Tab-separated table of C-alpha atoms in Angstrom:
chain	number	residue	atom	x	y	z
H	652	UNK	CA	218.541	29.119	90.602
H	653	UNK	CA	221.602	28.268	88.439
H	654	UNK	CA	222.030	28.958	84.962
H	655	UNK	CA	222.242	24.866	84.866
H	656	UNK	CA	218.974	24.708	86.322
H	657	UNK	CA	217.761	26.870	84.032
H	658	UNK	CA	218.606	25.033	80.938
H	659	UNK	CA	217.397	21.553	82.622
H	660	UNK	CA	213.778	23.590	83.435
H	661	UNK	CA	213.958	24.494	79.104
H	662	UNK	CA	214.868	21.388	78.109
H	663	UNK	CA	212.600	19.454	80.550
H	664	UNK	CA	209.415	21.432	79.206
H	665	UNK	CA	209.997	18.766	75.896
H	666	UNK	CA	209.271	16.555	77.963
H	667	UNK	CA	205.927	17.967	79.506
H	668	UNK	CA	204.516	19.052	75.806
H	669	UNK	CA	204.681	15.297	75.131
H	670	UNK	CA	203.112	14.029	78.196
H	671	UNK	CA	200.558	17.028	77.459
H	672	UNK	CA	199.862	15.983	73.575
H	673	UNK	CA	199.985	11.930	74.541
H	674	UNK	CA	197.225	12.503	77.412
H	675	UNK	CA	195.430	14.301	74.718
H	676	UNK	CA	195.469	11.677	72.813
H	677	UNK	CA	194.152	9.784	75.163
H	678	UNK	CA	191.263	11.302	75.509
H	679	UNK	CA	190.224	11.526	71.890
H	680	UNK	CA	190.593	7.724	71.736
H	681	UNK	CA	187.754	7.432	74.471
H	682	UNK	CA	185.827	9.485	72.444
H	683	UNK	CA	184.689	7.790	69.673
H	684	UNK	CA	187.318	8.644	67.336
H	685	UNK	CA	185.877	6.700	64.568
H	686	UNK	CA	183.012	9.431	64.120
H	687	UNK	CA	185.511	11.867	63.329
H	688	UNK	CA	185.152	12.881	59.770
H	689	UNK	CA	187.089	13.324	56.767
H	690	UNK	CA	187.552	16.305	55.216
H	691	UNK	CA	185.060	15.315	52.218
H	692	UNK	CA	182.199	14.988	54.932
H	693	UNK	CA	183.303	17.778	57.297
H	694	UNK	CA	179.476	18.655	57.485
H	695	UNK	CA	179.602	16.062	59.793
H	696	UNK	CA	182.060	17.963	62.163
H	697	UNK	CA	178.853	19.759	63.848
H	698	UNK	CA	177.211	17.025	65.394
H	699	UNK	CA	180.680	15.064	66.225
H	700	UNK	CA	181.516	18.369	68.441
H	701	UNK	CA	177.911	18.522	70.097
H	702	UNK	CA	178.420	15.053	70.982
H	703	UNK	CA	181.686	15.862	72.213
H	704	UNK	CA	182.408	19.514	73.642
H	705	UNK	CA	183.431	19.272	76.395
H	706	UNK	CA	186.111	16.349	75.552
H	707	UNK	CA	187.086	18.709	72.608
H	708	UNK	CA	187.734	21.760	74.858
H	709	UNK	CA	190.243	20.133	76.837
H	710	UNK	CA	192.015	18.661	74.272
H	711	UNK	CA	192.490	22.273	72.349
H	712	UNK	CA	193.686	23.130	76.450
H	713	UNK	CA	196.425	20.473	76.623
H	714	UNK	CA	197.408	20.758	72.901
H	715	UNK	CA	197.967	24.573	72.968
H	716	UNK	CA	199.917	24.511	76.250
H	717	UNK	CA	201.641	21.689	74.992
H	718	UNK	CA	202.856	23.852	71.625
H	719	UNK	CA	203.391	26.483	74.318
H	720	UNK	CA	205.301	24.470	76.228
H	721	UNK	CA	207.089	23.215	72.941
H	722	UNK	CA	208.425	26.867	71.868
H	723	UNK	CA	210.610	26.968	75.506
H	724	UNK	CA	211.631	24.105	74.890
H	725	UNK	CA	212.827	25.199	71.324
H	726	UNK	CA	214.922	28.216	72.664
H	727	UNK	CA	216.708	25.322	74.620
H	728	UNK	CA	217.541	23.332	71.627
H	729	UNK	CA	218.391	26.698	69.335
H	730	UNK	CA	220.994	27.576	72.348
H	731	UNK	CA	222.309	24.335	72.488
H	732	UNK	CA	222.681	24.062	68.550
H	733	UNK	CA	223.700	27.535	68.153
H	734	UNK	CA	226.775	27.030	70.348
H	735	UNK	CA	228.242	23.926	68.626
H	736	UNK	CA	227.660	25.108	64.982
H	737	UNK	CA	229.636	28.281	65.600
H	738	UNK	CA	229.792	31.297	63.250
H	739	UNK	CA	226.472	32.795	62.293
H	740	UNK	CA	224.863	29.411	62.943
H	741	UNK	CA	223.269	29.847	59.926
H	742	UNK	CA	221.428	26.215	60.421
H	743	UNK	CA	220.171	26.894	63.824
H	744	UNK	CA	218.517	29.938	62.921
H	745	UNK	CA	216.678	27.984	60.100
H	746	UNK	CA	215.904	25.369	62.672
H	747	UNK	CA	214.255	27.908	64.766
H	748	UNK	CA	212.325	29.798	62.172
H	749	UNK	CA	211.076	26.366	60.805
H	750	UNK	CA	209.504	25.527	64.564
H	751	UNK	CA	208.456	28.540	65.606
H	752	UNK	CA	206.297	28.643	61.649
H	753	UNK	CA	204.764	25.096	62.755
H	754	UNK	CA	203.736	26.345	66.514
H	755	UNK	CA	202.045	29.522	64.928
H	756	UNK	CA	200.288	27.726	62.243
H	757	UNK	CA	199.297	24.745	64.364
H	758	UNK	CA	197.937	27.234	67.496
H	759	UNK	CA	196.455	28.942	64.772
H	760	UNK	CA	194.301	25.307	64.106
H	761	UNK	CA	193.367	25.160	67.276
H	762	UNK	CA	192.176	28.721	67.775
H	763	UNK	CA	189.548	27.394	64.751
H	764	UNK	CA	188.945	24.323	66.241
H	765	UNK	CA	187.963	26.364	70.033
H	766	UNK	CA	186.042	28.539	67.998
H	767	UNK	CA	183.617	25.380	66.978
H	768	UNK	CA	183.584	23.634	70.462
H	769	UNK	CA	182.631	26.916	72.285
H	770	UNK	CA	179.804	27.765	69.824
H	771	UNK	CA	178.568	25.011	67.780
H	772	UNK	CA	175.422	25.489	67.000
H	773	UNK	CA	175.869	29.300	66.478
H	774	UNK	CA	178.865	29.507	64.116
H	775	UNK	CA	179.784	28.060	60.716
H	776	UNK	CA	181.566	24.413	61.812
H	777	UNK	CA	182.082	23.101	58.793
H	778	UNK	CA	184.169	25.781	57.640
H	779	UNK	CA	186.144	26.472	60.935
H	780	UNK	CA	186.784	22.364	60.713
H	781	UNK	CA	188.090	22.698	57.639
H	782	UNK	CA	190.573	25.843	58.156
H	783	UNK	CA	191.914	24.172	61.457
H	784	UNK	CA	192.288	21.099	59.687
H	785	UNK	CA	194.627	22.484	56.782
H	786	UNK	CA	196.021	25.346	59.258
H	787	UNK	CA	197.924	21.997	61.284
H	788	UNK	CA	198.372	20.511	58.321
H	789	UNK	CA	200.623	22.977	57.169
H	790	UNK	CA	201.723	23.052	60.460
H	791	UNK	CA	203.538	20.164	60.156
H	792	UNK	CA	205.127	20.963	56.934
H	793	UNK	CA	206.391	23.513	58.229
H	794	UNK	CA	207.964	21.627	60.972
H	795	UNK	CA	209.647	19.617	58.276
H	796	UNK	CA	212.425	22.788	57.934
H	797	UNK	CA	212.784	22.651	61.537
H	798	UNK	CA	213.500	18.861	61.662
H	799	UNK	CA	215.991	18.522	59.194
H	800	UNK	CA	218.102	21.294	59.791
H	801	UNK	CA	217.995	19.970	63.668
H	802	UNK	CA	219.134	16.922	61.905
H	803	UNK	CA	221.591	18.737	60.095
H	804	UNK	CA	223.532	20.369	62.937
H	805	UNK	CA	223.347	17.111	65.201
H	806	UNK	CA	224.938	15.385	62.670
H	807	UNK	CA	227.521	18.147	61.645
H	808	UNK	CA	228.418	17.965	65.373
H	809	UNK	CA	227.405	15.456	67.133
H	810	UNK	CA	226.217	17.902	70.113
H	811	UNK	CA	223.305	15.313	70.487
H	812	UNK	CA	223.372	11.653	69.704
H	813	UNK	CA	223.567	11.167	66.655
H	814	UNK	CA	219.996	8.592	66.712
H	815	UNK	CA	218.606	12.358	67.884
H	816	UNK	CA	219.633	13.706	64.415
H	817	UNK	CA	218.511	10.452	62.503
H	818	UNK	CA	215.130	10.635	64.172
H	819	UNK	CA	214.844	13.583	63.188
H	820	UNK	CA	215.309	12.231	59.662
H	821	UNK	CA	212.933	10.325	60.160
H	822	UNK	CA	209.912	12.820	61.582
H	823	UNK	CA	211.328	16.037	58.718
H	824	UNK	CA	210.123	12.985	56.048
H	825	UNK	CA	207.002	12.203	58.081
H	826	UNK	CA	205.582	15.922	58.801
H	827	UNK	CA	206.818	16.703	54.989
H	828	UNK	CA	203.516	14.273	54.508
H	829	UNK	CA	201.669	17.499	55.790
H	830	UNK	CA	202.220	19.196	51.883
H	831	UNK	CA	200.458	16.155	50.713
H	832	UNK	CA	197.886	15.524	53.106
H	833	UNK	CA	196.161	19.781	52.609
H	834	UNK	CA	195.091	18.187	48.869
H	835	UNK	CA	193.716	14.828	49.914
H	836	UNK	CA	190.068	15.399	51.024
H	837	UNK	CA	189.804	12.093	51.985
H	838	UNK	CA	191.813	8.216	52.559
H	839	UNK	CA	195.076	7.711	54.448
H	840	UNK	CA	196.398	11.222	53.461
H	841	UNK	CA	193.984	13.137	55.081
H	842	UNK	CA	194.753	15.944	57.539
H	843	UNK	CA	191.975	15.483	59.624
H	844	UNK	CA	191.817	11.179	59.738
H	845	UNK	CA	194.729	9.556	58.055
H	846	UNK	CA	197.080	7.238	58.747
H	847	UNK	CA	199.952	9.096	56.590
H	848	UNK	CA	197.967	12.486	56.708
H	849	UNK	CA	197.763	12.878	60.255
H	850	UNK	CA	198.836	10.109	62.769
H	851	UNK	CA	202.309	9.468	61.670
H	852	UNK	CA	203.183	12.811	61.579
H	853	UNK	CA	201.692	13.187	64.749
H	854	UNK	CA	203.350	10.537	66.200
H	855	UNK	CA	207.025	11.157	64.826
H	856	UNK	CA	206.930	14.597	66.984
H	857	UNK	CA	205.714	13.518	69.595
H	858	UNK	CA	208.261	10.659	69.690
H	859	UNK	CA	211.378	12.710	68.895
H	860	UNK	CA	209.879	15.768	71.251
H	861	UNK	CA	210.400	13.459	74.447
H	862	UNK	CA	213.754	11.688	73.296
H	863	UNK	CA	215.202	15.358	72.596
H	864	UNK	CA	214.308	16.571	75.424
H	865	UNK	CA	215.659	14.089	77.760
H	866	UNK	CA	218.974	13.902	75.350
H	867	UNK	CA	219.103	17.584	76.189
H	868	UNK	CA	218.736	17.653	79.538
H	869	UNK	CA	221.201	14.634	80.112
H	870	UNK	CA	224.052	16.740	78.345
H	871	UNK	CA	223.183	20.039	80.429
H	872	UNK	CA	226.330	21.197	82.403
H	873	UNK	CA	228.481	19.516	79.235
H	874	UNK	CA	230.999	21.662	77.669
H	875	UNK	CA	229.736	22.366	73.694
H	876	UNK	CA	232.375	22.035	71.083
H	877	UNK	CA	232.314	23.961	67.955
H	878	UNK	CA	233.055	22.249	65.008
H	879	UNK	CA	234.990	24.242	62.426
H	880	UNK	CA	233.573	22.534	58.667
């Protein structure tokens, strides 16, 4: 294979994570996602995961290859980036630290939330609900560094389309909701069940994940410009 298809394979795995973390989300809809509780009741986790193991097992499957699947897809984007800022690239580099701090913590969340599916009704629940819950919580603040200096470079450079950087914007503000949301036990900023806390966020990755990734494989083969500042 080409060095071309090489870099279409990277930035095509965007593409995948999101399909993996939307069909994920699928199935958590068709699983009564109303019962899921708030951090405040999170003594309520137990029976929520006997109810659904099996459901919640698969999801942890898709979501952790779908981080996996994320961090190729990151070396992509830090190449790409890397090349048009020029120098050091000091703004990359943050970019890349920034996302690869947000896979590790949020993997991290789901190693906790594994560990209740697989053994419910022999392990502490509660608490391992409550660690995964803040663990991708702070996640996605950390993903706010990696969003906004992608943002930065895109729009010091325009080696994306520029609606790539201002989505990013967009998602850096949304994920930054993740500093909040670790405090607020329960209501729209929680990590586990809110609107602000946890969906949005959620949904502003996902969102700019697949729109990157295609941006990034439609420019493979292009010729990268460095622009001296």
């Amino acid at each position: 294979m080409t060095t071309q298809h090489w870099e279409r394979l990277g930035a095509a795995s965007g593409i995948v994570a999101a399909i993996l973390f939307g069909v994920s989300f699928v199935i958590f809809l068709v699983n009564d996602p109303a019962d899921v509780p708030d951090v405040l009741h999170a003594g309520d986790y137990a029976e929520f995961v006997r109810e659904h193991q099996e459901a919640l097992k698969v999801q942890v499957l898709l979501n952790s290859l779908g981080i996996v699947l994320f961090l190729w897809f990151l070396g992509s984007l830090w190449s790409r980036l890397r090349a048009a800022e020029g120098g050091p690239a000091r703004v990359s580099a943050i970019a890349s630290a920034g996302g690869i701090a947000g896979a590790v913590a949020v993997l991290m969340g789901f190693v906790f939330e594994a560990s209740a599916a697989i053994a419910p009704t022999t392990i502490d629940v509660t608490t391992l609900y409550v660690m995964a819950t803040m663990s991708i919580g702070l996640g996605a603040a950390a993903f706010t560094v990696f969003f906004l200096a992608v943002a930065r470079v895109i729009l010091d450079t325009r080696v994306l389309p520029l609606v790539i950087g201002g989505l990013a914007i967009v998602a850096g503000v949304a994920s930054a909701l993740g500093f909040v949301s670790i405090f607020a036990d329960e209501g729209v900023f929680n990590a586990a069940t809110g609107a602000f806390g946890f969906w949005v966020r959620f949904g502003a990755f996902v969102v700019w994940l697949a729109l990157a990734s295609v941006a990034l494989i439609v420019t493979v083969g292009r010729r990268t410009t460095t622009r001296r500042r």
